[in-house]
XYZ file of C-alpha atoms in Angstrom:
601
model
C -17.768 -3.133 -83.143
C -15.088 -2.849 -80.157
C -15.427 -6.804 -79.972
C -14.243 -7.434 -83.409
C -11.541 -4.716 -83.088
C -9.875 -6.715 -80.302
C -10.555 -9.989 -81.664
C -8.512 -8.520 -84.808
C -5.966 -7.110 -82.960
C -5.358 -10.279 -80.751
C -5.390 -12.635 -84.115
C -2.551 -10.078 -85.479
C -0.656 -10.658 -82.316
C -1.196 -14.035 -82.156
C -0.121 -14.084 -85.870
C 3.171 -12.042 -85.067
C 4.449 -14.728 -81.921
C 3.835 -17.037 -84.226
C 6.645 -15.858 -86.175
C 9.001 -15.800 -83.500
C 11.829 -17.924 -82.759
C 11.992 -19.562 -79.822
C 14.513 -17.807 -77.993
C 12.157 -14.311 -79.064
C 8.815 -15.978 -78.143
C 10.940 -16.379 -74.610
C 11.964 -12.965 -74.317
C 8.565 -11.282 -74.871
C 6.405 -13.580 -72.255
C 8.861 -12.762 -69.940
C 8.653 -8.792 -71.060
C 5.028 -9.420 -71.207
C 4.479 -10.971 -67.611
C 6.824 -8.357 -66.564
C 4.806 -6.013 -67.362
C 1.158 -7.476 -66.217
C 3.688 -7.574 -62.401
C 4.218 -3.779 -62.476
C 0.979 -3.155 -63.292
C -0.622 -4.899 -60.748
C 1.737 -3.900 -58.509
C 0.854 -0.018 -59.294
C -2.813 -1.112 -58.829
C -2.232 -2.189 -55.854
C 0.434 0.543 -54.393
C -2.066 3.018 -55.826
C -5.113 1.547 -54.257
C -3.335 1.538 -50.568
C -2.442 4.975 -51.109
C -6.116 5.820 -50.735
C -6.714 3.384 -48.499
C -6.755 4.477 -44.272
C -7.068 1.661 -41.581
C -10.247 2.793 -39.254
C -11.296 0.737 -36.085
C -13.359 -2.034 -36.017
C -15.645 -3.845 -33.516
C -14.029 -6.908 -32.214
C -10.848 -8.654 -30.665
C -10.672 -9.935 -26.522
C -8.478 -8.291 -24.556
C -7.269 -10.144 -20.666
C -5.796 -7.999 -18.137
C -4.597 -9.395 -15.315
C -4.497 -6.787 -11.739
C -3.380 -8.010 -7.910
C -6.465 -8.499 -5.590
C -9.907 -9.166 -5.664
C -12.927 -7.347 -5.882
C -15.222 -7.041 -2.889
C -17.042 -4.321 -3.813
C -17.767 -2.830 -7.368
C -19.833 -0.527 -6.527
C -19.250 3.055 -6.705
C -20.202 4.166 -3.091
C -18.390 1.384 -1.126
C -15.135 0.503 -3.813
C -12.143 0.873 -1.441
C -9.574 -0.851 -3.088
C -7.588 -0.624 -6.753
C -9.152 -4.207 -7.973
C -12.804 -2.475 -6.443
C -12.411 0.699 -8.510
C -10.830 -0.825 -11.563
C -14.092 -2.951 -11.997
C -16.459 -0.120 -10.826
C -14.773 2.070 -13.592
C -15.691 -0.776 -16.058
C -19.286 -0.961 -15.582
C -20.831 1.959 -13.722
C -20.593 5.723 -15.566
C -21.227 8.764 -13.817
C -22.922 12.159 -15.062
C -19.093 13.018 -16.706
C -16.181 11.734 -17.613
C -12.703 12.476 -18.082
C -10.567 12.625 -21.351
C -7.010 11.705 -21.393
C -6.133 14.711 -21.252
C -7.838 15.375 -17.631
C -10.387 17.765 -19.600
C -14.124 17.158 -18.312
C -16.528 15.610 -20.813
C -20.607 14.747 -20.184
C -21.212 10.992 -19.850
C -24.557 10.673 -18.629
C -25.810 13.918 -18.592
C -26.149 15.554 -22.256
C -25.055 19.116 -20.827
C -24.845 20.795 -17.528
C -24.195 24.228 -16.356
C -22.503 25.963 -13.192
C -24.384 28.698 -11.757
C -22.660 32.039 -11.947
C -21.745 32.032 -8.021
C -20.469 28.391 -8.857
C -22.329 26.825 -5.841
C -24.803 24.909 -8.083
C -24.376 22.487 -10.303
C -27.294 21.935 -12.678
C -27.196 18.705 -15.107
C -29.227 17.112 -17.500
C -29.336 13.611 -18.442
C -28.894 12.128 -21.558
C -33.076 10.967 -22.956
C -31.199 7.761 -24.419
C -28.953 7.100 -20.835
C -29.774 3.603 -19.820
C -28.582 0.639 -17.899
C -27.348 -2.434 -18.477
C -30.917 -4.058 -18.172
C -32.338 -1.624 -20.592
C -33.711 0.466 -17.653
C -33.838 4.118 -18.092
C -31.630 6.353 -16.287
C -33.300 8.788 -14.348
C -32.432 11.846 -11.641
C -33.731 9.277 -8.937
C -31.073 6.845 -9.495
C -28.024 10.220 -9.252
C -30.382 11.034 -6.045
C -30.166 8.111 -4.324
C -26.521 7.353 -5.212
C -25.516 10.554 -3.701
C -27.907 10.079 -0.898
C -26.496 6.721 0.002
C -22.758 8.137 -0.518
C -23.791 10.831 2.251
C -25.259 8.025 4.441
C -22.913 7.449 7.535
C -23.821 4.360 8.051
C -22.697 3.318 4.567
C -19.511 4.310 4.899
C -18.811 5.199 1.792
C -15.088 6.218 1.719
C -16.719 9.339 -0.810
C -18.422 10.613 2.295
C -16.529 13.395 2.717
C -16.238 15.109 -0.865
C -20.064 14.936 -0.108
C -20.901 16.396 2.717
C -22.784 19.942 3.117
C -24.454 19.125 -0.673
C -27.793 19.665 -0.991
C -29.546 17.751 -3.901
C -32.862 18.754 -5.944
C -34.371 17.279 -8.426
C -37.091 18.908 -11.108
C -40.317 17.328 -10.161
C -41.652 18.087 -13.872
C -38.154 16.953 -15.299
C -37.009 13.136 -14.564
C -33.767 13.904 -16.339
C -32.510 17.166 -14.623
C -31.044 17.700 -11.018
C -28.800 19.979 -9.259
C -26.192 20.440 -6.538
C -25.433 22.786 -4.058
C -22.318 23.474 -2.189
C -22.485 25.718 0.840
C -18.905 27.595 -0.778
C -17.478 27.270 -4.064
C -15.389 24.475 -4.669
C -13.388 24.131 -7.535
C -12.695 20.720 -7.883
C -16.594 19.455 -7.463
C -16.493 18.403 -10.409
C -14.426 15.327 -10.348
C -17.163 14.157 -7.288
C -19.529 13.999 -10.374
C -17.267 11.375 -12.490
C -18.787 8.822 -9.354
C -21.057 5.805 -11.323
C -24.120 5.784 -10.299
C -26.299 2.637 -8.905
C -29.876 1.925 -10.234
C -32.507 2.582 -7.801
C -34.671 -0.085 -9.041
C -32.451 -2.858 -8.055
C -30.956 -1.385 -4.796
C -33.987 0.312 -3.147
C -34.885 -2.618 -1.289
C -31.768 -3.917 0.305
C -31.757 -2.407 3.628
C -28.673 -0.197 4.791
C -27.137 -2.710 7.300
C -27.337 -5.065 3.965
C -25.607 -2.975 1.837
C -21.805 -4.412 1.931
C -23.220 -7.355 1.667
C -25.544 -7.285 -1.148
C -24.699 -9.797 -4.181
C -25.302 -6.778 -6.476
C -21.304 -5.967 -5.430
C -20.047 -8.638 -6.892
C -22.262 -9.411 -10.024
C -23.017 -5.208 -10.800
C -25.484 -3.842 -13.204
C -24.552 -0.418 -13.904
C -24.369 1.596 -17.154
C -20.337 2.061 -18.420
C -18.644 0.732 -21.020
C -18.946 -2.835 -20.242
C -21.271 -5.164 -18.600
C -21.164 -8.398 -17.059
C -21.442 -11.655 -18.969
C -19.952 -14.301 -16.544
C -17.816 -14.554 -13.225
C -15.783 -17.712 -13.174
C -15.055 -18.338 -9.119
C -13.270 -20.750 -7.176
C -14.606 -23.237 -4.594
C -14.572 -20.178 -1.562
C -17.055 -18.198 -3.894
C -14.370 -15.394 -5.115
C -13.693 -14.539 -8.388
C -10.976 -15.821 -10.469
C -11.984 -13.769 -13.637
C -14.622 -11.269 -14.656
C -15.460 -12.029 -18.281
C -17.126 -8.460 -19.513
C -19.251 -7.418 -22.899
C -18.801 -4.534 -24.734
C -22.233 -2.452 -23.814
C -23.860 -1.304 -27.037
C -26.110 1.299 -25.121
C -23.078 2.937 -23.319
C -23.716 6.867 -23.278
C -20.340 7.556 -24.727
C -20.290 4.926 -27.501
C -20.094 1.669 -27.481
C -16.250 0.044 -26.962
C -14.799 -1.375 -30.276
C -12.976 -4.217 -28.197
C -16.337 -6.978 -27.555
C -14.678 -8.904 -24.697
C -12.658 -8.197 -22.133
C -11.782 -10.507 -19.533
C -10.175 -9.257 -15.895
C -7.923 -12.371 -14.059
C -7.435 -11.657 -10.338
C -3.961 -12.610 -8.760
C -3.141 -12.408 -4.911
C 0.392 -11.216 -6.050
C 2.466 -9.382 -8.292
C 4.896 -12.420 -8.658
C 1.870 -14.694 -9.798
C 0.709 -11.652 -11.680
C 3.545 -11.686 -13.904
C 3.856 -15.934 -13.887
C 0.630 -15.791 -15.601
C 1.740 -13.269 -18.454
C 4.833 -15.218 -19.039
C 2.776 -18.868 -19.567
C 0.694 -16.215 -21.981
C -2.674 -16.307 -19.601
C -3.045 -12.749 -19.651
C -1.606 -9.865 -22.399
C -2.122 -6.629 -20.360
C -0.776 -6.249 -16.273
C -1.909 -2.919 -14.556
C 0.467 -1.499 -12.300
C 3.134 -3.422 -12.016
C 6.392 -2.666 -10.401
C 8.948 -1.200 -11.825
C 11.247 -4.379 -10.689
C 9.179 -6.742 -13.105
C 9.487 -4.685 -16.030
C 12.598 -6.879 -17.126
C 10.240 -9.810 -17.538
C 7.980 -8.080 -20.194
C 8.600 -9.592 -23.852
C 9.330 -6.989 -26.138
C 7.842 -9.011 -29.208
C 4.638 -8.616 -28.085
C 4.071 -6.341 -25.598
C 4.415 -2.589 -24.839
C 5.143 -1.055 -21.666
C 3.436 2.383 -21.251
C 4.541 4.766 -18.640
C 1.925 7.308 -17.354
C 2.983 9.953 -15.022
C 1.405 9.485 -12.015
C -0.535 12.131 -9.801
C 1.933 11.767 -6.789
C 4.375 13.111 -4.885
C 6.699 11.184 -2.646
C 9.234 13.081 -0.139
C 10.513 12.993 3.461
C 8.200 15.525 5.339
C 9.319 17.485 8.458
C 7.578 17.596 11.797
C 8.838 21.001 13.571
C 6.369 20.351 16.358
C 7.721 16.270 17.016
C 11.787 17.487 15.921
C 12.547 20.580 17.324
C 16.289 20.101 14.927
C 13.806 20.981 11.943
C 12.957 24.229 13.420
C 16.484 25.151 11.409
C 15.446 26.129 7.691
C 19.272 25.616 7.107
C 19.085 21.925 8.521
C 16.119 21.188 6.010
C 18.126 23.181 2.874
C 20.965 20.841 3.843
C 19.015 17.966 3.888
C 17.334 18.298 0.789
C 20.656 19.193 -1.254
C 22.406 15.690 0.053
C 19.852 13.530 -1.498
C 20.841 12.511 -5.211
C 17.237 12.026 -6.329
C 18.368 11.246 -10.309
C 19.836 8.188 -8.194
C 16.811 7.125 -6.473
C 14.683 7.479 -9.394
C 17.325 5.294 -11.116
C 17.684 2.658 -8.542
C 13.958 2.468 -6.580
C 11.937 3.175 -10.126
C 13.986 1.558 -12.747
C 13.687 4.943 -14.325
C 10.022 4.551 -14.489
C 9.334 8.347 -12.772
C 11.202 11.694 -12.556
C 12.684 14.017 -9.591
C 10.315 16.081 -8.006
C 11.497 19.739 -6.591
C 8.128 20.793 -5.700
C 4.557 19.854 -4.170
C 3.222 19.218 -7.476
C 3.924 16.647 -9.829
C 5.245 17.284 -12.971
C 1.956 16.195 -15.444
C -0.976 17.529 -17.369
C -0.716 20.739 -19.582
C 1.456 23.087 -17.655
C 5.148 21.763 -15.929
C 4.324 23.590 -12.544
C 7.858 23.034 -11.531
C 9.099 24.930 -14.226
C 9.257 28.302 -12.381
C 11.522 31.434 -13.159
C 15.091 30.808 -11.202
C 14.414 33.724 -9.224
C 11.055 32.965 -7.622
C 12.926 30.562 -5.586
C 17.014 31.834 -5.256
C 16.077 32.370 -1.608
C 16.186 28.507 -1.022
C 20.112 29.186 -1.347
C 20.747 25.431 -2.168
C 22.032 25.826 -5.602
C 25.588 26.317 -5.270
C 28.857 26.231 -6.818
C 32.718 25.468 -6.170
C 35.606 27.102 -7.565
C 34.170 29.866 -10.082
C 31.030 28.688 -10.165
C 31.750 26.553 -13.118
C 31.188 23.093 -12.113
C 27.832 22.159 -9.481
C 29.363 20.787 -5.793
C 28.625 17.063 -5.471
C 25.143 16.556 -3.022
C 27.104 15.512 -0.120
C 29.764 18.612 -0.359
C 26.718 20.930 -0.877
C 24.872 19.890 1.511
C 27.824 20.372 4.137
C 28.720 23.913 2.641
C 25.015 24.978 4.535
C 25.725 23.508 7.321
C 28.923 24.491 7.915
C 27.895 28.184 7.049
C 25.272 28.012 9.399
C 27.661 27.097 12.232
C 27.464 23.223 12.625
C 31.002 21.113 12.954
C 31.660 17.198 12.838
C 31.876 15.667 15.978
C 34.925 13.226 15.562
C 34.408 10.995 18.650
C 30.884 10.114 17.546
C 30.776 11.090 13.859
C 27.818 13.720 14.007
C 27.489 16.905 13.382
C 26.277 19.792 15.990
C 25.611 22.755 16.590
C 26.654 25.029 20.010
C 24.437 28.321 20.588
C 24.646 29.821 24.217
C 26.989 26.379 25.234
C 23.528 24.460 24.464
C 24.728 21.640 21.725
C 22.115 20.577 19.486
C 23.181 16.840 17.271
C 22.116 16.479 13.778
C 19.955 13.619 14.796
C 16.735 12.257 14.474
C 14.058 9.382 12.735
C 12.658 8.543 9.517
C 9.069 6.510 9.910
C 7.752 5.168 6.234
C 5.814 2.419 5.507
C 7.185 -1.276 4.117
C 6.036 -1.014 0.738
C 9.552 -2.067 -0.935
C 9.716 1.084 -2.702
C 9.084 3.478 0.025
C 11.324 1.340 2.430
C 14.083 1.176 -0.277
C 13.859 5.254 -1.141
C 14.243 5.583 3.025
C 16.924 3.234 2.887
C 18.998 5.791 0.439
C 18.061 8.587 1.459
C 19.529 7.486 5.211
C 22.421 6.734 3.937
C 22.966 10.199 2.179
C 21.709 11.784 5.259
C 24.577 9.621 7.229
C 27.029 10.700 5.091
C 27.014 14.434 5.695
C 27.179 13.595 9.745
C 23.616 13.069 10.335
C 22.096 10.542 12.737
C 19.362 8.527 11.410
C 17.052 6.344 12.596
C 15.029 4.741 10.140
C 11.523 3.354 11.151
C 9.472 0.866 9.152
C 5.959 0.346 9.501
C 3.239 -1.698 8.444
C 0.402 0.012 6.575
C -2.154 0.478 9.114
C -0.214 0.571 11.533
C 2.243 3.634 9.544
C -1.862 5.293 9.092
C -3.395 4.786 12.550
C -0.804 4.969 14.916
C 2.303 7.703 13.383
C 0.734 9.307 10.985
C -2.687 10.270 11.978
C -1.275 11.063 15.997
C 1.688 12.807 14.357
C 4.166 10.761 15.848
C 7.030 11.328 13.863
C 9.973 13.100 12.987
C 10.143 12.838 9.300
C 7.673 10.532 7.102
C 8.826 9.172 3.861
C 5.574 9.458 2.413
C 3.604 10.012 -1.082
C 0.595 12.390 -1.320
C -1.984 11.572 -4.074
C -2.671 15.206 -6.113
C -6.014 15.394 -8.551
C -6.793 16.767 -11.334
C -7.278 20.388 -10.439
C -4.404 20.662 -8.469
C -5.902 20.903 -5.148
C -3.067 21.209 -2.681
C -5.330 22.870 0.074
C -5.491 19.447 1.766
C -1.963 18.907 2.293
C -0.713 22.430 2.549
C -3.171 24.793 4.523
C -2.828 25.432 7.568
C -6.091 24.159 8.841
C -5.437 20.717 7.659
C -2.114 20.693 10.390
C -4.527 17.917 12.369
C -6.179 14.428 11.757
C -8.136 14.096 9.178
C -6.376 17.026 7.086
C -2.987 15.684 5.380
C -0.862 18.169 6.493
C 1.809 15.787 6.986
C 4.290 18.797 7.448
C 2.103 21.050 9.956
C 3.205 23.654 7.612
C 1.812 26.665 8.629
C 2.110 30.158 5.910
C -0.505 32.813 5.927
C 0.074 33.949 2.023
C 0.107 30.557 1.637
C -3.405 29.950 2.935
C -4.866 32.934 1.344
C -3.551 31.196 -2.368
C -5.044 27.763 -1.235
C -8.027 29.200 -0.477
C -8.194 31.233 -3.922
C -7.423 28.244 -5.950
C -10.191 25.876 -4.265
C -12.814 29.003 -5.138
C -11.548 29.700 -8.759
C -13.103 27.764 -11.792
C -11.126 28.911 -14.418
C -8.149 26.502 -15.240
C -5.951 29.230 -16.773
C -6.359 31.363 -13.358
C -6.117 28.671 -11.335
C -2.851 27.291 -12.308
C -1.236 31.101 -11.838
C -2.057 31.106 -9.180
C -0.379 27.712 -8.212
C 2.785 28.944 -9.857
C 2.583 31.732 -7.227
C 2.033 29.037 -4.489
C 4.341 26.949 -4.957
C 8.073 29.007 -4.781
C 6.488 30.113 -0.942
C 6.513 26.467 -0.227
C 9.655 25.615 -1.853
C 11.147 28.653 -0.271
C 9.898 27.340 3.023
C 11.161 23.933 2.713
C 8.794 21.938 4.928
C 10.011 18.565 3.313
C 12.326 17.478 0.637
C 10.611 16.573 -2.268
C 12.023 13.945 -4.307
C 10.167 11.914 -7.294
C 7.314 11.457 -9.132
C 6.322 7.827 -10.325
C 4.755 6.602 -13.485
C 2.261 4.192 -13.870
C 3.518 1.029 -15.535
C 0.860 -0.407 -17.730
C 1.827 -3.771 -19.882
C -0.496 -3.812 -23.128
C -0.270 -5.968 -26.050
C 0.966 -4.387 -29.701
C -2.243 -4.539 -31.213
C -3.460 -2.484 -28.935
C -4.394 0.766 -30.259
C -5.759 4.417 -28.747
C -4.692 4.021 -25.514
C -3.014 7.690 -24.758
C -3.772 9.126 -20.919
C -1.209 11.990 -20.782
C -1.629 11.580 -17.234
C -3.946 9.751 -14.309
C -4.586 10.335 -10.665
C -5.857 6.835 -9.804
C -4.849 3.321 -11.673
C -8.861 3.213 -12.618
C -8.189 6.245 -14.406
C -6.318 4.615 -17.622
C -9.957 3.198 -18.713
C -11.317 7.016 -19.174
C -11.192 6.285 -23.055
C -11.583 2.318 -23.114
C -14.760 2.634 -25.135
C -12.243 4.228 -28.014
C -9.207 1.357 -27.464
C -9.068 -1.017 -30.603
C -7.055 -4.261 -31.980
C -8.966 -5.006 -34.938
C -8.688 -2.497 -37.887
C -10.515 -2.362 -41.320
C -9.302 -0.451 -44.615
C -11.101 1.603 -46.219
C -11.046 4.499 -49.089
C -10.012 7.791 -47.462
C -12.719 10.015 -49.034
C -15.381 7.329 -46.868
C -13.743 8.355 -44.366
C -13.217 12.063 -43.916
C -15.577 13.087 -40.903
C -13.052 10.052 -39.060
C -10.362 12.582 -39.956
C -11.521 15.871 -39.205
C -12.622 14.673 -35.880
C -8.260 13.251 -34.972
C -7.147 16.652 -36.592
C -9.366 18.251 -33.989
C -8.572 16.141 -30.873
């Protein structure tokens, strides 16, 4: 019935075009295919309207970093290149989000015991490696075992010792830690990958460095190993990885990603320009200018560290004068050497923390630290003093006058006359030596005589720093997660191997260190650090003066990549099993749980 009413309809029409002219028949195709245009056009807005682009297993994705990997293993990895890879393929018991917030990885759920001494963790029943073996509590054993193991010389030795490990002999899935005190920050020792027993039991210790099982790894992250292209001295030009369908947290959307190896940064960025590689990992801010806009992104992560010139009272008695270090720290124009040294890649730092995570540490109330008395003004108090004139309004108040003949200022107290003089020792990392360089100057322009000191590396570690033979060290100090400044502020760490690279020496100070490493609760923890830190301030051990981010070159198509903050470079693959570059679209009512679970992140 509905066939013959169209049929008669269309006839009628057909009947009625007929009778058109020319110029009318025209008009109404044109009207007509109009009209079938909109249509479809409505369609199809209409249809994309419900339609929501979700992730989708596939794409390659080549990094290029600066170095090459020894070791990717998690007990021995001492370098950036070591740890990137060992981040790749090994997971440990947890994780850590973006964010910084702890999340289980292998284990399925764990608990800390109400004196928080004992960790107690459970591992996931479908946990396996990268061989298909099952991951038990003997393989977290003997990790831990072999991390503890001086003759491994595992650089994690240390978190380590004085933990006492037991396992549930009726339970091949749960095992526990014990600390000898409460330790706050434990946890991050428990983001460490962990090695499978079955394939290391047998290599003996004085083997272990040497074992091919560093270089082609079997682990159980987010990727494994498919192939390692090397050259003709046996190291590795490029690890090509798989995406590991069995991996605890999910397996990565991205299948392949390939990691090229460069003995440079120069070469690093030569390889992205001939279009070798799309992401580069850490790369000075210097080469930024080289990145292509069109297809790249550059994202900046603030970095856990703190960089500042750090005063040795016992090496320079001149420091001895809190007015000398206010002085000092008000001449150096550290918006300029964030500007100049970091490209703007960073920000000022005014405080022992860095400025990252969930709470601005730095952001303190004005009177917590109006005892530092370096925040002046001229005139009325309208307009801020330029660094240099403020610096010299503290010293001048405190008694020291420009020497003329020699340029320098001093100091007379009971006809003993004290010069404004002393060293800088940093290391020749361009940055660091190009920071000193400025903040010399500045320094030199208020009357001060500086001597700046460059060192090598090891030689900077071994033979000024870890002796204490300086006067003031341009230095950075790495800060974790939790905030732990016990190792570089309390007094106990004054001597080799603490990093009390100030000798600073407070005894409220102490007691708040010690209160922070024993408290668990974030929220308590990071009052008391905004107690903490106006003592130091107030103090002024060192001039604090920037921050860095982490520069980190991805392509566009890149998608999920958002660490509001890292400690280490490894630490920007927390998330990689979430990253993405190839989407699908599909109807948004298919894909409400998707949804529910962004609103909630």
């Amino acid at each position: 019935m509905k066939n013959n009413w169209l049929k008669r309809v269309s006839a009628r029409i057909g009947v009625a075009v007929a009778s058109f002219s020319v110029t009318e028949r025209i008009v109404f195709y044109i009207l007509v295919g109009v009209f079938a245009f909109s249509s479809i056009l409505a369609i199809w807005n209409t249809n994309n309207d419900y339609l929501v682009a979700v992730p989708q297993s596939g794409g390659t994705l080549t990094e290029g970093i600066v170095g090459v990997p020894r070791f990717v293993n998690p007990v021995i990895a001492s370098s950036d290149v070591d740890r990137d890879m060992t981040a790749l393929i090994y997971s440990g018991l947890v994780n850590f989000t973006p964010k910084g917030d702890v999340v289980p990885d292998l284990a399925s759920a764990y608990k800390i015991s109400d004196d928080g001494r004992t960790y107690s963790f459970t591992i996931r029943e479908e946990a396996v490696f990268q061989d298909g073996e099952p991951v038990t509590a003997e393989d977290v054993e003997f990790t831990i075992q072999k991390i503890q193991d001086p003759s491994i010389k595992s650089p994690k030795r240390a978190a380590w010792e004085g933990v006492t490990i037991a396992r549930n002999a009726e339970n091949p899935r749960e095992i526990s830690f014990t600390l000898k005190q409460r330790y706050a920050p434990f946890m991050e020792n428990l983001s460490v990958g962990i090695l499978p027993k079955h394939l290391w039991t047998d290599v003996p210790t004085e083997e272990f460095a040497f074992s091919n099982l560093n270089t082609s790894p079997i682990g159980s992250g987010p990727y494994k190993v498919k192939n390692v292209k090397r050259n003709s001295l046996g190291l590795p030009l490029y690890y090509d990885l798989l995406a590991f369908k069995s991996y605890a947290l999910g397996k990565p959307y991205i299948t392949h990603l390939v990691i090229r190896f460069y003995p440079n940064e120069t070469e690093l960025v030569d390889a992205y320009s001939r279009e070798e590689i799309e992401s580069l990992a850490g790369i000075s801010p210097q080469y930024t200018s080289a990145i292509d806009s069109e297809r790249s992104e550059i994202v900046r992560i603030p970095l856990g560290r703190v960089f500042g010139v750090f005063f040795n009272q016992n090496q320079a008695s001149i420091f001895i004068n809190k007015e000398v270090r206010l002085a000092l720290d008000a001449a150096i124009d550290k918006e300029a050497i964030v500007k100049e040294v970091l490209a703007g890649f960073g920000r000022t730092a005014d405080s022992p923390a860095p400025v990252f995570g969930r709470t601005n540490l730095t952001n303190l109330d004005e009177n917590s630290v109006a005892n530092r008395n370096i925040i002046k003004t001229a005139g009325t108090g309208a307009e801020k003093k330029s660094h240099r004139d403020e610096a010299l309004s503290i010293l001048t108040e405190d008694g020291w006058k420009l020497n003329e003949t020699t340029g320098v200022m001093e100091k007379t107290v009971n006809k003993v006359t004290t010069k404004l003089a002393f060293s800088i020792s940093t290391g020749s990392a361009p940055e660091l030596k190009r920071a000193a360089e400025i903040v010399q100057t500045s320094w030199q322009a208020i009357g001060a005589e500086v001597d700046l000191q460059v060192f090598e590396t090891n030689d900077l570690n071994q033979n000024v720093i870890r002796p204490r033979k300086y006067d003031a060290l341009f230095f950075g100090e790495v800060i974790g997660r939790d905030y732990d400044l016990y190792p570089f502020w309390h007094s106990s760490q004054r001597n080799d191997p603490g990093l009390n690279i100030a000798l600073y020496t407070n005894i409220k100070a102490d007691k708040i260190l010690e209160t922070i490493r024993a408290e668990s609760d974030r929220v308590k923890r990071e009052k008391s650090l905004t107690e903490l830190i106006p003592i130091i301030q107030a103090d002024q051990p060192a001039a604090f003066i920037y921050s860095p981010d982490f520069i980190y070159v991805v392509p566009k198509n890149l998608f999920s990549l958002k660490p509001e903050k890292i400690v280490n470079a490894n630490d920007r693959f927390a998330d990689i099993n979430k990253w993405y570059m190839d989407t699908n679209r599909i109807w948004k009512i298919f894909n409400q749980p998707l949804i529910s679970n962004k609103q909630n992140q």
